[in-house]
Amino acid sequence: DGDLAAADDKPAAAGRDRSRRRRFVQLVLHRIVDVRLDDDVRGHGRDFTLLDVTETGTNTPEETEAAAALLATRLAPGDVVTVSGELGAGKTTFVRGACIALGVLERVTSPTYTIGHRYHGREVEVSHLDLFRFDGLSAAEWGDLEPYFDDAIAFVEWPEAGKGVLPPPRFTVRMRHADGQRRVISIDEC
């Protein structure tokens, strides 16, 4: 009976943990937005600013989202951000953090099977593309993707497939696994 009760509590506890994590990230990002993201990010015990860092390490998804939130403050409609990294490196987590900072209220998910999502932010449209399934882009495929770049901030995962076709990026983000849950994020302004 005790095992059954504990097993029944696990989904509820997991749901509470996800809900608590989401509220925590929103509170941290809300706090960051309130100071216009100029100051050091202290919400996760990390001290760095985007201007000082071209490479940083993160230990949790929340830290990855906070790093993306810093970048989001420097973006405007028409900007393209390419996000590269191996499978599971945290690319979608990074994009989710930027989207939250830009005021997106919709659930941000990987567009691997749909190719692209368009989100409505506070004052800007945000596009999220995933070119993982492409092996280069034809003119027809580019025609299908081009509207995602119109009057929006566009994040492109797996941009290598669009080389020579995609608009030039304003920032390139490269992510890689370090050890355990740790990720290394490199952000370069182009």
CSV table of C-alpha atoms in Angstrom, one decimal:
chain,number,residue,atom,x,y,z
A,1,ASP,CA,0.0,0.0,0.0
A,2,GLY,CA,2.8,2.4,0.9
A,3,ASP,CA,4.5,1.7,-2.5
A,4,LEU,CA,1.3,2.3,-4.3
A,5,ALA,CA,0.6,5.6,-2.5
A,6,ALA,CA,4.2,6.7,-3.3
A,7,ALA,CA,3.9,5.8,-6.9
A,8,ASP,CA,0.6,7.7,-7.2
A,9,ASP,CA,2.3,10.8,-5.7
A,10,LYS,CA,5.1,10.8,-8.3
A,11,PRO,CA,3.2,12.3,-11.2
A,12,ALA,CA,1.6,14.9,-8.9
A,13,ALA,CA,5.0,15.8,-7.5
A,14,ALA,CA,6.6,15.9,-11.0
A,15,GLY,CA,3.8,18.3,-12.1
A,16,ARG,CA,4.4,20.5,-9.0
A,17,ASP,CA,8.1,20.5,-9.7
A,18,ARG,CA,7.6,21.6,-13.3
A,19,SER,CA,5.1,24.2,-12.2
A,20,ARG,CA,7.4,25.5,-9.5
A,21,ARG,CA,10.4,25.5,-12.0
A,22,ARG,CA,8.3,27.5,-14.5
A,23,ARG,CA,7.3,30.0,-11.9
A,24,PHE,CA,10.9,30.3,-10.7
A,25,VAL,CA,12.2,31.0,-14.2
A,26,GLN,CA,9.4,33.5,-14.8
A,27,LEU,CA,10.2,35.3,-11.5
A,28,VAL,CA,13.9,35.3,-12.3
A,29,LEU,CA,13.3,36.6,-15.8
A,30,HIS,CA,10.7,39.1,-14.5
A,31,ARG,CA,13.3,40.4,-12.1
A,32,ILE,CA,15.9,40.6,-14.9
A,33,VAL,CA,13.4,42.4,-17.2
A,34,ASP,CA,12.6,44.8,-14.5
A,35,VAL,CA,16.3,45.9,-14.4
A,36,ARG,CA,16.4,45.8,-18.2
A,37,LEU,CA,18.9,43.0,-18.1
A,38,ASP,CA,21.8,45.5,-17.9
A,39,ASP,CA,23.0,44.1,-14.5
A,40,ASP,CA,24.7,40.9,-13.7
A,41,VAL,CA,22.4,37.9,-13.7
A,42,ARG,CA,22.2,36.8,-10.1
A,43,GLY,CA,19.1,34.7,-10.1
A,44,HIS,CA,21.1,31.4,-10.3
A,45,GLY,CA,24.1,32.4,-8.3
A,46,ARG,CA,26.0,33.3,-11.5
A,47,ASP,CA,27.6,36.6,-12.2
A,48,PHE,CA,28.0,37.4,-15.9
A,49,THR,CA,26.7,39.9,-18.5
A,50,LEU,CA,26.3,39.3,-22.2
A,51,LEU,CA,28.7,42.1,-23.0
A,52,ASP,CA,31.5,40.5,-20.9
A,53,VAL,CA,31.0,36.9,-22.0
A,54,THR,CA,31.4,35.2,-25.3
A,55,GLU,CA,31.5,31.8,-23.6
A,56,THR,CA,29.9,30.7,-20.4
A,57,GLY,CA,28.9,27.5,-18.7
A,58,THR,CA,25.5,26.6,-17.4
A,59,ASN,CA,24.6,23.9,-14.9
A,60,THR,CA,20.8,23.9,-15.2
A,61,PRO,CA,18.1,24.5,-17.8
A,62,GLU,CA,17.2,27.7,-15.8
A,63,GLU,CA,20.8,29.0,-16.2
A,64,THR,CA,20.6,28.3,-19.9
A,65,GLU,CA,17.3,30.2,-20.2
A,66,ALA,CA,18.8,33.1,-18.2
A,67,ALA,CA,21.7,33.3,-20.6
A,68,ALA,CA,19.3,33.4,-23.5
A,69,ALA,CA,17.2,36.1,-21.7
A,70,LEU,CA,20.3,38.3,-21.7
A,71,LEU,CA,20.8,37.9,-25.4
A,72,ALA,CA,17.1,38.7,-26.0
A,73,THR,CA,17.5,42.2,-24.7
A,74,ARG,CA,19.8,43.0,-27.6
A,75,LEU,CA,17.4,41.7,-30.3
A,76,ALA,CA,15.0,43.6,-32.6
A,77,PRO,CA,12.7,42.5,-35.4
A,78,GLY,CA,14.7,41.4,-38.4
A,79,ASP,CA,17.5,39.9,-36.3
A,80,VAL,CA,18.4,36.3,-36.9
A,81,VAL,CA,20.1,34.1,-34.2
A,82,THR,CA,21.5,30.8,-35.3
A,83,VAL,CA,21.7,28.1,-32.5
A,84,SER,CA,24.1,25.2,-33.2
A,85,GLY,CA,25.0,22.2,-31.1
A,86,GLU,CA,24.7,18.4,-30.9
A,87,LEU,CA,21.5,16.6,-30.0
A,88,GLY,CA,20.5,17.4,-26.5
A,89,ALA,CA,22.8,20.3,-26.0
A,90,GLY,CA,20.0,22.6,-24.9
A,91,LYS,CA,19.2,24.5,-28.1
A,92,THR,CA,15.4,24.6,-27.6
A,93,THR,CA,15.9,25.4,-23.9
A,94,PHE,CA,18.0,28.4,-25.0
A,95,VAL,CA,15.4,29.6,-27.4
A,96,ARG,CA,12.7,29.1,-24.7
A,97,GLY,CA,14.6,31.4,-22.4
A,98,ALA,CA,14.8,34.1,-25.0
A,99,CYS,CA,11.1,33.7,-25.9
A,100,ILE,CA,10.1,34.1,-22.3
A,101,ALA,CA,12.2,37.2,-21.9
A,102,LEU,CA,10.5,38.6,-25.1
A,103,GLY,CA,7.1,38.1,-23.6
A,104,VAL,CA,6.0,34.9,-25.3
A,105,LEU,CA,3.3,33.2,-23.2
A,106,GLU,CA,2.8,30.2,-25.5
A,107,ARG,CA,4.5,26.9,-24.7
A,108,VAL,CA,7.9,26.9,-26.6
A,109,THR,CA,8.6,23.5,-28.0
A,110,SER,CA,11.1,22.1,-30.5
A,111,PRO,CA,9.9,22.5,-34.1
A,112,THR,CA,11.8,19.5,-35.3
A,113,TYR,CA,8.8,17.8,-37.0
A,114,THR,CA,6.9,21.0,-37.9
A,115,ILE,CA,10.1,22.9,-39.1
A,116,GLY,CA,8.9,26.2,-37.6
A,117,HIS,CA,6.8,27.9,-34.9
A,118,ARG,CA,5.7,31.5,-34.8
A,119,TYR,CA,5.2,33.0,-31.3
A,120,HIS,CA,3.6,36.3,-30.3
A,121,GLY,CA,5.8,38.2,-27.8
A,122,ARG,CA,5.1,41.3,-25.8
A,123,GLU,CA,6.1,43.7,-28.6
A,124,VAL,CA,7.6,41.4,-31.3
A,125,GLU,CA,6.9,38.3,-33.2
A,126,VAL,CA,9.4,35.5,-32.6
A,127,SER,CA,10.1,32.6,-35.1
A,128,HIS,CA,11.7,29.4,-34.1
A,129,LEU,CA,13.0,27.2,-36.9
A,130,ASP,CA,14.6,23.8,-36.8
A,131,LEU,CA,16.4,22.6,-39.9
A,132,PHE,CA,17.6,19.3,-38.5
A,133,ARG,CA,15.6,17.3,-41.2
A,134,PHE,CA,17.1,19.3,-44.1
A,135,ASP,CA,20.1,18.5,-46.2
A,136,GLY,CA,20.5,21.9,-47.7
A,137,LEU,CA,17.6,24.2,-48.8
A,138,SER,CA,16.1,24.5,-52.3
A,139,ALA,CA,14.6,27.7,-53.6
A,140,ALA,CA,11.1,26.2,-53.0
A,141,GLU,CA,12.0,25.3,-49.4
A,142,TRP,CA,13.4,28.7,-48.8
A,143,GLY,CA,10.1,30.2,-50.1
A,144,ASP,CA,8.3,28.2,-47.5
A,145,LEU,CA,10.6,29.4,-44.7
A,146,GLU,CA,11.0,33.1,-45.8
A,147,PRO,CA,7.8,34.3,-44.1
A,148,TYR,CA,9.2,33.2,-40.7
A,149,PHE,CA,11.8,36.0,-41.1
A,150,ASP,CA,9.4,38.8,-41.9
A,151,ASP,CA,9.0,41.4,-39.1
A,152,ALA,CA,10.2,38.9,-36.5
A,153,ILE,CA,13.2,37.9,-34.4
A,154,ALA,CA,14.2,34.5,-35.8
A,155,PHE,CA,16.0,31.7,-34.0
A,156,VAL,CA,17.3,28.9,-36.3
A,157,GLU,CA,18.4,25.6,-34.9
A,158,TRP,CA,20.7,23.4,-37.1
A,159,PRO,CA,21.5,26.4,-39.4
A,160,GLU,CA,24.2,24.5,-41.2
A,161,ALA,CA,21.5,23.1,-43.5
A,162,GLY,CA,20.6,26.7,-44.6
A,163,LYS,CA,24.1,27.8,-45.3
A,164,GLY,CA,24.3,30.3,-48.1
A,165,VAL,CA,20.5,30.7,-48.2
A,166,LEU,CA,19.5,32.0,-44.7
A,167,PRO,CA,19.7,35.7,-44.0
A,168,PRO,CA,23.0,36.6,-42.2
A,169,PRO,CA,22.7,36.1,-38.4
A,170,ARG,CA,23.1,39.0,-36.0
A,171,PHE,CA,24.3,36.5,-33.3
A,172,THR,CA,25.6,32.9,-33.6
A,173,VAL,CA,25.1,30.7,-30.5
A,174,ARG,CA,27.1,27.4,-30.2
A,175,MET,CA,26.3,25.0,-27.5
A,176,ARG,CA,28.0,21.8,-26.4
A,177,HIS,CA,27.9,19.3,-23.6
A,178,ALA,CA,30.6,19.6,-21.0
A,179,ASP,CA,30.3,17.1,-18.1
A,180,GLY,CA,27.1,15.8,-16.6
A,181,GLN,CA,24.3,18.4,-16.9
A,182,ARG,CA,26.8,21.2,-17.7
A,183,ARG,CA,26.6,23.0,-21.0
A,184,VAL,CA,29.1,25.5,-22.6
A,185,ILE,CA,27.4,28.3,-24.6
A,186,SER,CA,29.4,30.5,-27.0
A,187,ILE,CA,27.7,33.7,-28.2
A,188,ASP,CA,29.2,35.8,-31.0
A,189,GLU,CA,27.9,38.9,-32.5
A,190,CYS,CA,28.4,38.8,-36.3
